[in-house]
Coordinates of C-alpha atoms in Angstrom, one line a residue:
X1478 CA -100.3 161.4 -80.2
X1479 CA -102.2 162.6 -77.4
X1480 CA -100.5 160.6 -74.3
X1481 CA -97.6 161.7 -76.2
X1482 CA -97.7 165.2 -76.0
X1483 CA -99.3 165.0 -72.0
X1484 CA -96.4 162.9 -71.5
X1485 CA -93.7 165.6 -72.8
X1486 CA -95.5 168.8 -71.3
X1487 CA -94.8 166.8 -68.1
X1488 CA -91.3 166.4 -68.5
X1489 CA -91.0 169.8 -69.7
X1490 CA -92.6 171.6 -66.4
X1491 CA -90.5 169.1 -64.2
X1492 CA -87.5 170.2 -65.7
X1493 CA -88.6 173.8 -65.7
X1494 CA -89.6 172.8 -61.7
X1495 CA -86.3 171.5 -60.8
X1496 CA -84.3 174.1 -63.3
X1497 CA -86.1 176.9 -61.1
X1498 CA -85.6 175.2 -57.6
X1499 CA -83.2 177.6 -56.0
X1500 CA -79.7 176.4 -53.9
X1501 CA -80.2 176.3 -50.8
X1502 CA -77.5 177.3 -48.0
X1503 CA -77.4 176.5 -45.1
X1504 CA -74.9 177.1 -42.0
X1505 CA -74.6 177.3 -38.1
X1506 CA -75.5 179.3 -35.3
X1507 CA -72.2 181.6 -35.0
X1508 CA -70.7 184.5 -37.0
X1509 CA -67.8 182.7 -38.4
X1510 CA -69.9 180.2 -40.5
X1511 CA -72.9 183.1 -41.5
X1512 CA -70.2 185.4 -43.0
X1513 CA -68.5 182.0 -44.9
X1514 CA -72.3 181.3 -45.8
X1515 CA -73.1 184.8 -47.3
X1516 CA -69.6 184.1 -49.4
X1517 CA -70.7 181.2 -51.1
X1518 CA -74.0 182.2 -51.6
X1519 CA -72.7 185.3 -53.4
X1520 CA -70.1 183.7 -55.7
X1521 CA -73.4 181.6 -56.6
X1522 CA -75.6 184.3 -57.4
X1523 CA -72.6 185.9 -59.4
X1524 CA -72.4 182.4 -61.6
X1525 CA -76.7 183.1 -62.0
X1526 CA -77.8 180.4 -59.4
X1527 CA -80.9 181.4 -57.9
X1528 CA -79.8 180.9 -53.7
X1529 CA -82.5 180.2 -50.7
X1530 CA -80.4 181.0 -47.9
X1531 CA -81.1 179.3 -44.4
X1532 CA -77.9 180.6 -42.4
X1533 CA -77.8 180.3 -38.6
X1534 CA -79.6 177.0 -38.8
X1535 CA -78.7 175.8 -35.3
X1536 CA -75.0 173.6 -34.4
X1537 CA -73.2 170.9 -36.0
X1538 CA -75.7 168.2 -36.1
X1539 CA -78.5 170.0 -37.1
X1540 CA -76.9 171.1 -40.6
X1541 CA -75.3 167.9 -41.0
X1542 CA -79.2 166.1 -41.2
X1543 CA -80.4 168.8 -42.9
X1544 CA -78.0 168.2 -45.5
X1545 CA -78.5 164.9 -45.4
X1546 CA -82.2 165.4 -45.5
X1547 CA -81.7 167.5 -48.1
X1548 CA -83.2 170.4 -47.2
X1549 CA -80.0 172.5 -47.5
X1550 CA -77.5 171.9 -50.6
X1551 CA -74.3 172.7 -48.3
X1552 CA -72.9 175.0 -45.3
X1553 CA -69.7 175.4 -44.5
X1554 CA -68.1 173.2 -42.4
X1555 CA -64.9 171.2 -41.1
X1556 CA -62.7 168.9 -41.7
X1557 CA -61.6 167.9 -38.1
X1558 CA -65.8 168.2 -36.9
X1559 CA -66.3 165.9 -40.0
X1560 CA -64.2 163.3 -38.7
X1561 CA -66.0 163.7 -35.4
X1562 CA -69.9 163.9 -36.6
X1563 CA -68.8 160.5 -38.4
X1564 CA -67.1 158.8 -34.6
X1565 CA -63.4 158.9 -36.4
X1566 CA -60.5 160.4 -34.3
X1567 CA -59.5 164.3 -35.4
X1568 CA -56.1 164.2 -36.8
X1569 CA -53.8 166.9 -36.4
X1570 CA -52.5 166.4 -40.3
X1571 CA -54.9 168.7 -42.4
X1572 CA -54.3 167.0 -45.8
X1573 CA -54.6 163.4 -44.2
X1574 CA -57.8 165.2 -42.4
X1575 CA -59.7 166.4 -46.2
X1576 CA -58.5 163.0 -47.7
X1577 CA -60.2 160.9 -44.6
X1578 CA -63.2 163.1 -44.9
X1579 CA -63.8 162.9 -48.5
X1580 CA -63.7 159.2 -48.8
X1581 CA -66.2 158.8 -45.5
X1582 CA -68.7 161.6 -47.0
X1583 CA -68.6 159.9 -50.8
X1584 CA -71.1 157.3 -49.9
X1585 CA -73.1 159.8 -47.8
X1586 CA -73.7 161.6 -51.4
X1587 CA -71.7 164.5 -49.3
X1588 CA -68.7 166.1 -51.3
X1589 CA -66.1 168.0 -49.7
X1590 CA -65.0 171.1 -51.5
X1591 CA -61.5 173.0 -51.6
X1592 CA -60.6 174.2 -48.2
X1593 CA -60.8 178.1 -47.3
X1594 CA -57.4 178.8 -46.4
X1595 CA -57.6 179.3 -42.7
X1596 CA -58.2 176.2 -39.8
X1597 CA -60.2 176.9 -36.4
X1598 CA -58.5 175.4 -33.9
X1599 CA -58.1 175.3 -30.4
X1600 CA -56.0 177.7 -28.4
X1601 CA -54.9 179.5 -25.5
X1602 CA -54.2 182.8 -25.5
X1603 CA -52.7 185.7 -23.1
X1604 CA -52.6 189.3 -22.6
X1605 CA -50.1 190.4 -24.3
X1606 CA -47.8 191.9 -21.6
X1607 CA -48.7 189.0 -18.9
X1608 CA -47.1 186.8 -21.1
X1609 CA -44.3 188.7 -21.9
X1610 CA -43.7 189.4 -17.8
X1611 CA -43.7 185.7 -17.8
X1612 CA -41.4 185.0 -21.3
X1613 CA -44.3 182.6 -22.5
X1614 CA -44.4 182.5 -26.4
X1615 CA -45.7 178.4 -26.8
X1616 CA -47.8 176.5 -24.3
X1617 CA -44.6 174.8 -23.4
X1618 CA -43.5 177.3 -22.4
X1619 CA -46.5 177.2 -19.5
X1620 CA -45.1 174.0 -18.0
X1621 CA -42.9 175.7 -15.7
X1622 CA -45.7 178.4 -14.5
X1623 CA -49.2 177.0 -14.3
X1624 CA -49.2 175.7 -11.4
X1625 CA -49.1 179.9 -10.4
X1626 CA -51.8 180.6 -12.8
X1627 CA -55.6 180.3 -13.4
X1628 CA -56.5 179.6 -16.4
X1629 CA -60.5 179.8 -17.8
X1630 CA -62.0 177.2 -20.7
X1631 CA -65.4 176.3 -21.7
X1632 CA -67.4 173.7 -20.4
X1633 CA -67.3 171.8 -23.3
X1634 CA -63.5 171.9 -23.9
X1635 CA -63.7 170.6 -20.4
X1636 CA -65.4 167.2 -20.9
X1637 CA -63.8 167.1 -24.5
X1638 CA -61.9 163.3 -25.1
X1639 CA -59.1 163.7 -26.7
X1640 CA -58.6 167.0 -27.6
X1641 CA -60.0 168.8 -24.7
X1642 CA -58.4 170.2 -21.0
X1643 CA -57.4 166.5 -19.4
X1644 CA -55.6 165.5 -22.4
X1645 CA -54.0 169.0 -23.1
X1646 CA -52.4 169.2 -19.8
X1647 CA -51.2 165.3 -19.9
X1648 CA -49.5 166.2 -23.3
X1649 CA -47.9 168.9 -21.8
X1650 CA -47.5 167.8 -18.5
X1651 CA -48.8 171.0 -16.4
X1652 CA -51.2 171.2 -14.1
X1653 CA -52.7 174.6 -13.7
X1654 CA -53.1 176.2 -10.0
X1655 CA -56.8 177.1 -10.8
X1656 CA -58.9 176.4 -13.3
X1657 CA -62.4 178.5 -14.0
X1658 CA -65.0 177.0 -16.1
X1659 CA -67.4 179.2 -17.8
X1660 CA -71.0 177.7 -19.9
X1661 CA -70.7 177.5 -24.0
X1662 CA -73.2 180.8 -24.1
X1663 CA -71.2 182.6 -21.7
X1664 CA -67.6 181.6 -23.4
X1665 CA -67.0 185.2 -24.2
X1666 CA -66.7 185.9 -20.9
X1667 CA -63.6 184.7 -21.1
X1668 CA -61.9 187.8 -22.6
X1669 CA -64.0 189.8 -19.7
X1670 CA -62.2 187.7 -17.3
X1671 CA -58.8 187.7 -18.9
X1672 CA -58.6 191.4 -19.4
X1673 CA -59.6 191.8 -15.8
X1674 CA -57.5 189.6 -14.4
X1675 CA -59.1 187.2 -13.3
X1676 CA -57.4 184.6 -15.5
X1677 CA -53.8 184.4 -16.7
X1678 CA -55.0 182.2 -19.8
X1679 CA -58.1 181.4 -21.8
X1680 CA -58.6 178.8 -24.1
X1681 CA -59.8 180.0 -27.4
X1682 CA -60.5 179.1 -31.1
X1683 CA -58.0 180.9 -33.0
X1684 CA -60.0 182.5 -35.9
X1685 CA -61.8 184.9 -33.1
X1686 CA -62.1 188.7 -33.6
X1687 CA -61.2 189.5 -30.3
X1688 CA -57.6 188.0 -30.5
X1689 CA -56.4 190.9 -33.1
X1690 CA -58.6 193.1 -31.7
X1691 CA -57.5 193.3 -27.9
X1692 CA -54.1 192.5 -29.3
X1693 CA -53.6 189.0 -27.4
X1694 CA -50.8 186.4 -27.7
X1695 CA -52.0 183.4 -29.3
X1696 CA -49.3 180.5 -27.7
X1697 CA -47.7 178.4 -30.0
X1698 CA -48.9 174.8 -30.1
X1699 CA -45.7 173.5 -30.5
X1700 CA -46.4 169.9 -29.4
X1701 CA -49.1 169.7 -32.3
X1702 CA -51.7 168.6 -29.7
X1703 CA -54.5 170.2 -31.3
X1704 CA -56.7 168.4 -34.0
X1705 CA -56.8 170.8 -37.1
X1706 CA -60.6 171.9 -38.2
X1707 CA -60.1 173.8 -41.5
X1708 CA -62.6 175.2 -43.0
X1709 CA -64.5 174.2 -46.5
X1710 CA -68.0 174.2 -47.9
X1711 CA -69.9 170.6 -47.4
X1712 CA -72.1 169.9 -50.5
X1713 CA -74.8 167.4 -52.0
X1714 CA -73.6 165.3 -55.1
X1715 CA -77.1 166.3 -56.5
X1716 CA -76.8 170.0 -56.4
X1717 CA -73.7 169.9 -57.8
X1718 CA -75.4 168.2 -60.7
X1719 CA -78.7 170.3 -60.9
X1720 CA -76.4 173.4 -60.4
X1721 CA -73.1 172.8 -63.4
X1722 CA -71.7 176.2 -62.5
X1723 CA -71.6 175.7 -58.3
X1724 CA -68.1 174.0 -58.2
X1725 CA -66.4 176.7 -60.2
X1726 CA -67.8 179.3 -58.2
X1727 CA -67.2 177.8 -55.0
X1728 CA -63.6 176.9 -56.1
X1729 CA -62.7 180.8 -56.1
X1730 CA -62.7 180.6 -52.3
X1731 CA -59.4 177.8 -52.4
X1732 CA -57.2 179.3 -50.6
X1733 CA -58.2 182.9 -50.7
X1734 CA -59.1 183.2 -46.6
X1735 CA -56.5 183.2 -44.0
X1736 CA -56.8 183.3 -40.5
X1737 CA -55.4 186.9 -39.7
X1738 CA -58.2 187.9 -42.4
X1739 CA -60.8 186.0 -40.9
X1740 CA -60.8 187.1 -37.3
X1741 CA -61.3 190.5 -39.0
X1742 CA -64.4 189.6 -40.8
X1743 CA -65.5 188.1 -37.4
X1744 CA -64.5 191.2 -35.5
X1745 CA -66.5 193.5 -38.1
X1746 CA -69.9 191.1 -36.9
X1747 CA -69.3 190.5 -33.8
X1748 CA -67.5 193.6 -32.5
X1749 CA -69.0 196.4 -35.0
X1750 CA -72.4 194.7 -35.3
X1751 CA -71.9 195.1 -38.8
X1752 CA -74.5 192.6 -41.3
X1753 CA -73.0 189.3 -42.5
X1754 CA -73.9 190.0 -45.8
X1755 CA -72.4 193.3 -45.8
X1756 CA -69.0 191.8 -44.4
X1757 CA -69.0 188.7 -46.7
X1758 CA -69.7 190.8 -49.7
X1759 CA -67.3 193.3 -49.0
X1760 CA -64.5 191.4 -48.3
X1761 CA -65.5 189.4 -51.2
X1762 CA -64.8 192.5 -53.4
X1763 CA -61.1 193.5 -51.5
X1764 CA -60.3 189.7 -52.9
X1765 CA -61.7 190.2 -56.1
X1766 CA -63.4 187.8 -56.6
X1767 CA -66.8 189.9 -57.3
X1768 CA -67.5 193.5 -58.7
X1769 CA -66.9 196.5 -56.0
X1770 CA -69.3 196.4 -53.4
X1771 CA -71.0 199.1 -51.4
X1772 CA -68.7 200.5 -49.1
X1773 CA -70.0 199.7 -46.0
X1774 CA -69.2 202.2 -42.8
X1775 CA -67.7 201.0 -40.4
X1776 CA -67.7 203.4 -37.6
X1777 CA -64.3 204.8 -36.1
X1778 CA -63.1 203.1 -33.0
X1779 CA -63.9 204.4 -29.5
X1780 CA -60.1 205.2 -28.0
X1781 CA -59.4 205.3 -24.7
X1782 CA -56.7 206.9 -24.1
X1783 CA -53.3 206.7 -21.6
X1784 CA -50.0 207.7 -21.0
X1785 CA -47.2 205.3 -21.5
X1786 CA -46.1 202.7 -19.6
X1787 CA -50.4 202.3 -18.6
X1788 CA -51.0 200.4 -21.3
X1789 CA -50.3 196.7 -21.0
X1790 CA -51.2 195.6 -17.3
X1791 CA -54.1 193.8 -15.4
X1792 CA -55.6 197.4 -14.7
X1793 CA -56.2 198.6 -18.2
X1794 CA -57.9 195.3 -19.3
X1795 CA -60.4 196.1 -16.3
X1796 CA -60.8 200.0 -17.7
X1797 CA -61.1 198.4 -21.4
X1798 CA -63.9 195.8 -20.5
X1799 CA -65.9 198.4 -18.0
X1800 CA -65.9 200.9 -21.5
X1801 CA -67.1 198.2 -24.2
X1802 CA -69.3 197.0 -21.7
X1803 CA -71.0 200.8 -21.1
X1804 CA -70.8 201.4 -24.8
X1805 CA -72.2 198.4 -26.5
X1806 CA -72.1 198.0 -30.8
X1807 CA -68.8 199.8 -30.4
X1808 CA -65.5 198.8 -31.2
X1809 CA -63.1 200.2 -27.9
X1810 CA -60.0 200.3 -28.3
X1811 CA -56.2 201.7 -26.1
X1812 CA -53.9 204.1 -27.5
X1813 CA -51.6 205.6 -25.7
X1814 CA -51.0 209.6 -25.7
X1815 CA -48.4 211.7 -24.4
X1816 CA -51.2 213.9 -22.2
X1817 CA -54.1 211.8 -22.6
X1818 CA -56.5 214.2 -20.9
X1819 CA -55.9 216.5 -23.8
X1820 CA -57.2 214.1 -26.1
X1821 CA -60.1 214.5 -24.9
X1822 CA -61.3 216.6 -27.0
X1823 CA -60.6 215.5 -30.5
X1824 CA -63.8 213.9 -30.5
X1825 CA -62.3 210.4 -30.9
X1826 CA -61.2 209.9 -26.9
X1827 CA -64.6 210.8 -25.1
X1828 CA -62.7 208.0 -22.2
X1829 CA -59.3 208.4 -21.5
X1830 CA -57.5 206.1 -18.6
X1831 CA -55.3 209.0 -16.3
X1832 CA -53.8 208.8 -12.6
X1833 CA -54.6 211.6 -10.7
X1834 CA -51.8 213.9 -10.8
X1835 CA -52.9 214.0 -14.5
X1836 CA -56.0 216.1 -13.2
X1837 CA -53.7 219.1 -12.5
X1838 CA -50.9 220.8 -13.8
X1839 CA -48.3 223.3 -12.0
X1840 CA -48.1 226.7 -12.8
X1841 CA -45.4 229.3 -12.5
X1842 CA -45.1 228.5 -9.0
X1843 CA -45.2 225.4 -9.0
X1844 CA -48.8 225.8 -7.5
X1845 CA -51.4 222.9 -8.7
X1846 CA -54.4 224.1 -11.2
X1847 CA -57.4 221.8 -12.1
X1848 CA -58.0 220.4 -15.2
X1849 CA -61.1 220.6 -17.3
X1850 CA -61.7 216.8 -16.9
X1851 CA -63.7 215.0 -13.9
X1852 CA -63.0 211.2 -13.1
X1853 CA -65.9 208.6 -14.2
X1854 CA -64.5 206.0 -12.8
X1855 CA -62.4 204.3 -10.1
X1856 CA -59.7 201.4 -11.5
X1857 CA -56.8 201.4 -9.0
X1858 CA -54.0 202.7 -8.3
X1859 CA -50.3 203.9 -9.9
X1860 CA -47.3 203.7 -7.6
X1861 CA -43.9 206.1 -8.7
X1862 CA -41.0 203.3 -9.1
X1863 CA -38.3 205.8 -8.6
X1864 CA -35.1 203.4 -10.0
X1865 CA -31.7 204.3 -9.8
X1866 CA -28.7 203.2 -11.3
X1867 CA -25.2 203.4 -10.6
X1868 CA -24.1 204.2 -7.1
X1869 CA -27.5 206.1 -6.6
X1870 CA -29.0 204.5 -3.4
X1871 CA -31.6 208.1 -2.5
X1872 CA -33.0 210.7 -3.7
X1873 CA -31.0 213.2 -2.3
X1874 CA -28.2 211.8 -4.6
X1875 CA -30.4 212.3 -7.7
X1876 CA -29.8 215.2 -9.2
X1877 CA -31.1 214.3 -13.1
X1878 CA -34.3 212.5 -13.4
X1879 CA -35.5 210.6 -16.5
X1880 CA -39.0 210.8 -16.7
X1881 CA -41.9 209.8 -19.4
X1882 CA -42.5 212.4 -22.0
X1883 CA -43.6 215.7 -20.8
X1884 CA -47.2 215.2 -20.3
X1885 CA -47.4 212.3 -18.8
X1886 CA -48.3 211.0 -15.9
X1887 CA -44.7 210.1 -15.1
X1888 CA -43.4 213.4 -16.0
X1889 CA -46.1 215.2 -14.1
X1890 CA -45.1 212.9 -11.3
X1891 CA -41.7 214.4 -12.3
X1892 CA -42.9 218.0 -11.9
X1893 CA -44.3 217.7 -8.1
X1894 CA -41.2 215.6 -6.7
X1895 CA -38.3 218.3 -8.3
X1896 CA -40.9 221.3 -6.8
X1897 CA -41.0 219.7 -3.5
X1898 CA -37.3 218.7 -3.5
X1899 CA -34.7 221.2 -5.4
X1900 CA -32.0 220.8 -6.9
X1901 CA -33.5 217.7 -9.8
X1902 CA -33.3 218.2 -13.3
X1903 CA -35.9 216.2 -15.3
X1904 CA -35.0 215.0 -18.5
X1905 CA -38.7 213.4 -20.3
X1906 CA -38.1 210.9 -22.8
X1907 CA -40.2 208.2 -24.7
X1908 CA -37.1 205.9 -23.5
X1909 CA -36.3 207.0 -20.1
X1910 CA -33.9 203.9 -20.0
X1911 CA -31.5 204.9 -22.7
X1912 CA -32.0 208.7 -20.8
X1913 CA -28.6 209.4 -19.0
X1914 CA -29.6 210.3 -15.7
X1915 CA -28.8 209.0 -12.1
X1916 CA -32.5 207.8 -11.8
X1917 CA -35.8 206.7 -13.7
X1918 CA -39.2 207.8 -12.6
X1919 CA -41.9 205.9 -13.9
X1920 CA -45.6 205.9 -12.4
X1921 CA -47.5 202.7 -13.3
X1922 CA -49.5 199.4 -11.5
X1923 CA -47.7 197.4 -9.7
X1924 CA -46.0 194.4 -11.3
X1925 CA -45.8 196.1 -14.5
X1926 CA -44.0 194.6 -17.0
X1927 CA -42.5 198.1 -17.9
X1928 CA -41.1 198.2 -14.5
X1929 CA -39.6 194.8 -14.5
X1930 CA -37.7 195.7 -17.7
X1931 CA -36.3 199.2 -16.0
X1932 CA -35.2 197.7 -12.7
X1933 CA -32.9 194.7 -14.6
X1934 CA -29.5 196.9 -13.4
X1935 CA -31.0 199.0 -11.0
X1936 CA -32.8 199.6 -7.5
X1937 CA -35.7 200.7 -6.3
X1938 CA -35.2 203.5 -4.0
X1939 CA -37.2 204.7 -0.9
X1940 CA -40.0 207.9 -1.4
X1941 CA -39.3 209.3 2.2
X1942 CA -39.6 212.2 4.0
X1943 CA -42.3 212.9 1.9
X1944 CA -44.2 214.0 5.0
X1945 CA -41.8 216.5 5.7
X1946 CA -43.3 220.1 5.0
X1947 CA -46.3 220.8 2.7
X1948 CA -46.4 218.6 0.5
X1949 CA -48.9 216.4 1.2
X1950 CA -51.4 219.3 1.7
X1951 CA -50.1 220.8 -1.4
X1952 CA -50.3 217.7 -3.8
X1953 CA -52.7 215.8 -2.3
X1954 CA -53.2 213.8 -5.9
X1955 CA -49.5 212.1 -4.5
X1956 CA -50.6 209.5 -1.8
X1957 CA -47.7 207.5 1.4
X1958 CA -47.6 204.2 0.6
X1959 CA -45.4 201.0 0.1
X1960 CA -44.2 198.5 -2.7
X1961 CA -44.3 195.0 -0.9
X1962 CA -41.6 193.4 -0.8
X1963 CA -41.0 190.9 -3.7
X1964 CA -43.0 192.8 -5.9
X1965 CA -40.8 192.6 -8.5
X1966 CA -37.5 190.0 -8.8
X1967 CA -34.9 190.6 -6.3
X1968 CA -36.9 193.4 -4.2
X1969 CA -36.4 191.9 -1.0
X1970 CA -38.5 194.7 0.9
X1971 CA -40.4 197.0 1.3
X1972 CA -40.3 200.1 -0.7
X1973 CA -41.7 203.7 0.9
X1974 CA -42.8 205.6 -2.1
X1975 CA -45.7 207.4 -3.0
X1976 CA -49.1 206.3 -4.7
X1977 CA -51.9 208.1 -7.3
X1978 CA -55.2 206.8 -8.0
X1979 CA -56.0 205.3 -11.2
X1980 CA -59.2 206.6 -13.0
X1981 CA -61.4 206.7 -15.8
X1982 CA -61.3 210.3 -17.2
X1983 CA -64.2 212.4 -19.4
X1984 CA -64.6 215.7 -20.3
X1985 CA -65.9 218.8 -17.9
X1986 CA -67.7 221.2 -20.2
X1987 CA -68.2 224.9 -19.4
X1988 CA -69.1 228.4 -20.2
X1989 CA -72.0 227.3 -22.5
X1990 CA -75.8 227.5 -22.8
X1991 CA -76.3 223.5 -24.5
X1992 CA -78.4 221.6 -22.7
X1993 CA -76.8 218.0 -22.5
X1994 CA -77.2 214.4 -21.1
X1995 CA -76.8 216.7 -17.4
X1996 CA -79.0 219.5 -18.2
X1997 CA -77.5 222.9 -19.1
X1998 CA -73.8 223.2 -19.6
X1999 CA -73.1 219.8 -20.3
X2000 CA -72.8 219.7 -23.6
X2001 CA -69.4 221.8 -25.3
X2002 CA -69.6 223.3 -28.7
X2003 CA -67.9 220.9 -30.5
X2004 CA -68.2 217.0 -31.0
X2005 CA -67.5 216.1 -27.5
X2006 CA -70.1 215.8 -25.1
X2007 CA -69.6 215.2 -21.6
X2008 CA -70.6 211.4 -20.5
X2009 CA -74.0 210.9 -19.2
X2010 CA -74.9 209.6 -16.1
X2011 CA -76.4 206.2 -17.4
X2012 CA -72.9 205.8 -18.9
X2013 CA -70.8 206.5 -15.9
X2014 CA -73.5 204.4 -13.9
X2015 CA -72.4 201.8 -16.2
X2016 CA -68.4 201.8 -16.1
X2017 CA -68.9 202.1 -12.6
X2018 CA -71.4 199.0 -12.4
X2019 CA -69.1 196.8 -14.2
X2020 CA -65.5 198.5 -12.6
X2021 CA -67.3 197.2 -9.5
X2022 CA -64.6 198.9 -7.6
X2023 CA -65.2 198.6 -3.9
X2024 CA -62.9 202.0 -3.3
X2025 CA -64.2 205.6 -3.2
X2026 CA -62.9 208.1 -5.0
X2027 CA -60.0 210.2 -3.9
X2028 CA -61.8 213.4 -2.6
X2029 CA -58.4 215.5 -4.1
X2030 CA -60.3 214.9 -7.8
X2031 CA -63.4 216.4 -9.6
X2032 CA -65.8 214.0 -9.3
X2033 CA -68.7 213.3 -12.2
X2034 CA -72.4 214.6 -10.9
X2035 CA -73.2 211.2 -11.0
X2036 CA -70.6 210.1 -8.6
X2037 CA -71.6 212.8 -6.1
X2038 CA -73.2 210.6 -3.0
X2039 CA -76.6 210.8 -2.0
X2040 CA -77.7 213.6 0.2
X2041 CA -80.6 212.2 2.9
X2042 CA -84.1 213.1 2.2
X2043 CA -84.7 216.5 4.1
X2044 CA -87.7 215.3 6.9
X2045 CA -91.5 216.2 5.6
X2046 CA -92.9 219.1 6.8
X2047 CA -95.6 218.4 10.1
X2048 CA -98.3 220.0 8.4
X2049 CA -97.5 219.1 4.9
X2050 CA -101.3 221.2 3.4
X2051 CA -104.1 223.5 4.7
X2052 CA -106.5 221.2 3.3
X2053 CA -104.2 218.0 5.0
X2054 CA -104.7 219.7 8.4
X2055 CA -108.0 220.6 8.6
X2056 CA -108.9 216.9 7.4
X2057 CA -106.8 215.9 10.2
X2058 CA -108.7 218.1 12.5
X2059 CA -112.1 216.6 11.7
X2060 CA -111.3 213.0 12.2
X2061 CA -109.8 214.1 16.0
X2062 CA -112.9 215.8 16.2
X2063 CA -115.5 212.9 15.3
X2064 CA -113.1 210.7 17.8
X2065 CA -113.4 213.0 20.1
X2066 CA -117.2 213.0 19.8
X2067 CA -117.6 209.4 19.6
X2068 CA -115.8 208.7 22.6
X2069 CA -118.1 211.5 24.7
X2070 CA -121.2 209.4 23.1
X2071 CA -119.6 206.2 24.9
X2072 CA -118.8 207.8 28.1
X2073 CA -121.9 210.4 28.7
X2074 CA -124.1 209.4 31.6
X2075 CA -127.5 208.1 30.6
X2076 CA -130.5 209.7 30.3
X2077 CA -133.9 208.5 32.1

């Protein structure tokens, strides 16, 4: 009887230990995997299952080996990756891929759960303006122009034998003019290259948060080349036996997450620097899968405001990248504003992307008056595009001139032109192409998509004779320049015009005794402060512009040229002078001792 009782007690203790063993959830070493792990953990805990988290465990092979050894009980995996890990070719049919991995993993004691509802496939992305300029919506649309384009890819994608760069270009029958390859660790730099105009197309994962965050165009894989990588729980079968409520808890995520939601969640972690657990619980609460979680605080995005027609070009991407680098941990977005420099005092826009003509306003006598802003970085140049309609071929024949809305860079440039050339009436408009005018004036970078659309049916007019009179002296924000031949379709010769430097601008703070990042008087008596010297230096380091600031524009103190140090005083102090005299006297005495005649 004693032996029987001891055996029953041992069995009871073993049963208790087994019931108390927590569910161990693993995860790969990137944000999306961690978010999915936290979602599964939250639902398991809602079902009364104790959970231990081992998220950010490592790459695929580490998680899969840990799962097979029983070190973890489940993690989020992709069916395409599951096939590749067992030496099988990936598939483009998601249903077929799931059927295949379930059959392959069942003998290993591993069970694939229901799919979450999204696929994280390879893809190609472009800046929206560049895609629109080239008329590209799908990968096949690249075939005709690929030879003139640069593509940025990651080294793993370059070497993949079945679904990598080489097989992709062979399948679509295209060859890129230049291929830029980065390491896996520097994969996010592909987005920087795209924004800076160093790449026209980049390889992406289709749930990357940057796609929605930067407003990129994800090209359609119209030949279904890329295999499908649909996410789903991969669970040990014995864990399903140990925790009968687990299968039902995980099934609540069946089809609950689409690609756009996953992009948003990834962006919250990668761009807003929020904790994956908080992001996961907030998403589950929004989906109605758990009780309302504590609302997480997402900081307001930091807006870089810009004039209309300056917002989808290479220069805009450079500015956005520089501001992101200077404000780490903050979401940075672009916002159009009729008068971006007026928006600097709003608190949500500490930086503006503006042309030099926006730094002044004209008084009643058409004299320029400086506005309370300062340049904090040189981005590039904007050019005055004068587009004539009908029979108008010269500026002299223009009596009505359509511009952008009042306060915009184009409208301010139009005001200067009208002040120099009498008889011109300005027609400000949000859509100058629809205005009844002899010509349209747009201030934008060379090759602007907006200008390309306006030229269709019109022609670029030269801005000649600007050097006559005092225009160059009175309005130095506009400099003489040329639009090179071939910049726009059908443009056979260079066009004389005017240019205005494109700058990042910050507020100038005056009339205050407050002490700010640049010393006394450098803080507004509001929530907006002048940009610190450290921030200005970070912006310029990222911009890397070799062009100096136009001297007609007020510069931030950090951009002021360093003055040479004054020569040091010959006699820096009385003590040093006395010591020098003593040393010289000592040397003189030693010389005298050496040279004196010997006495007998």
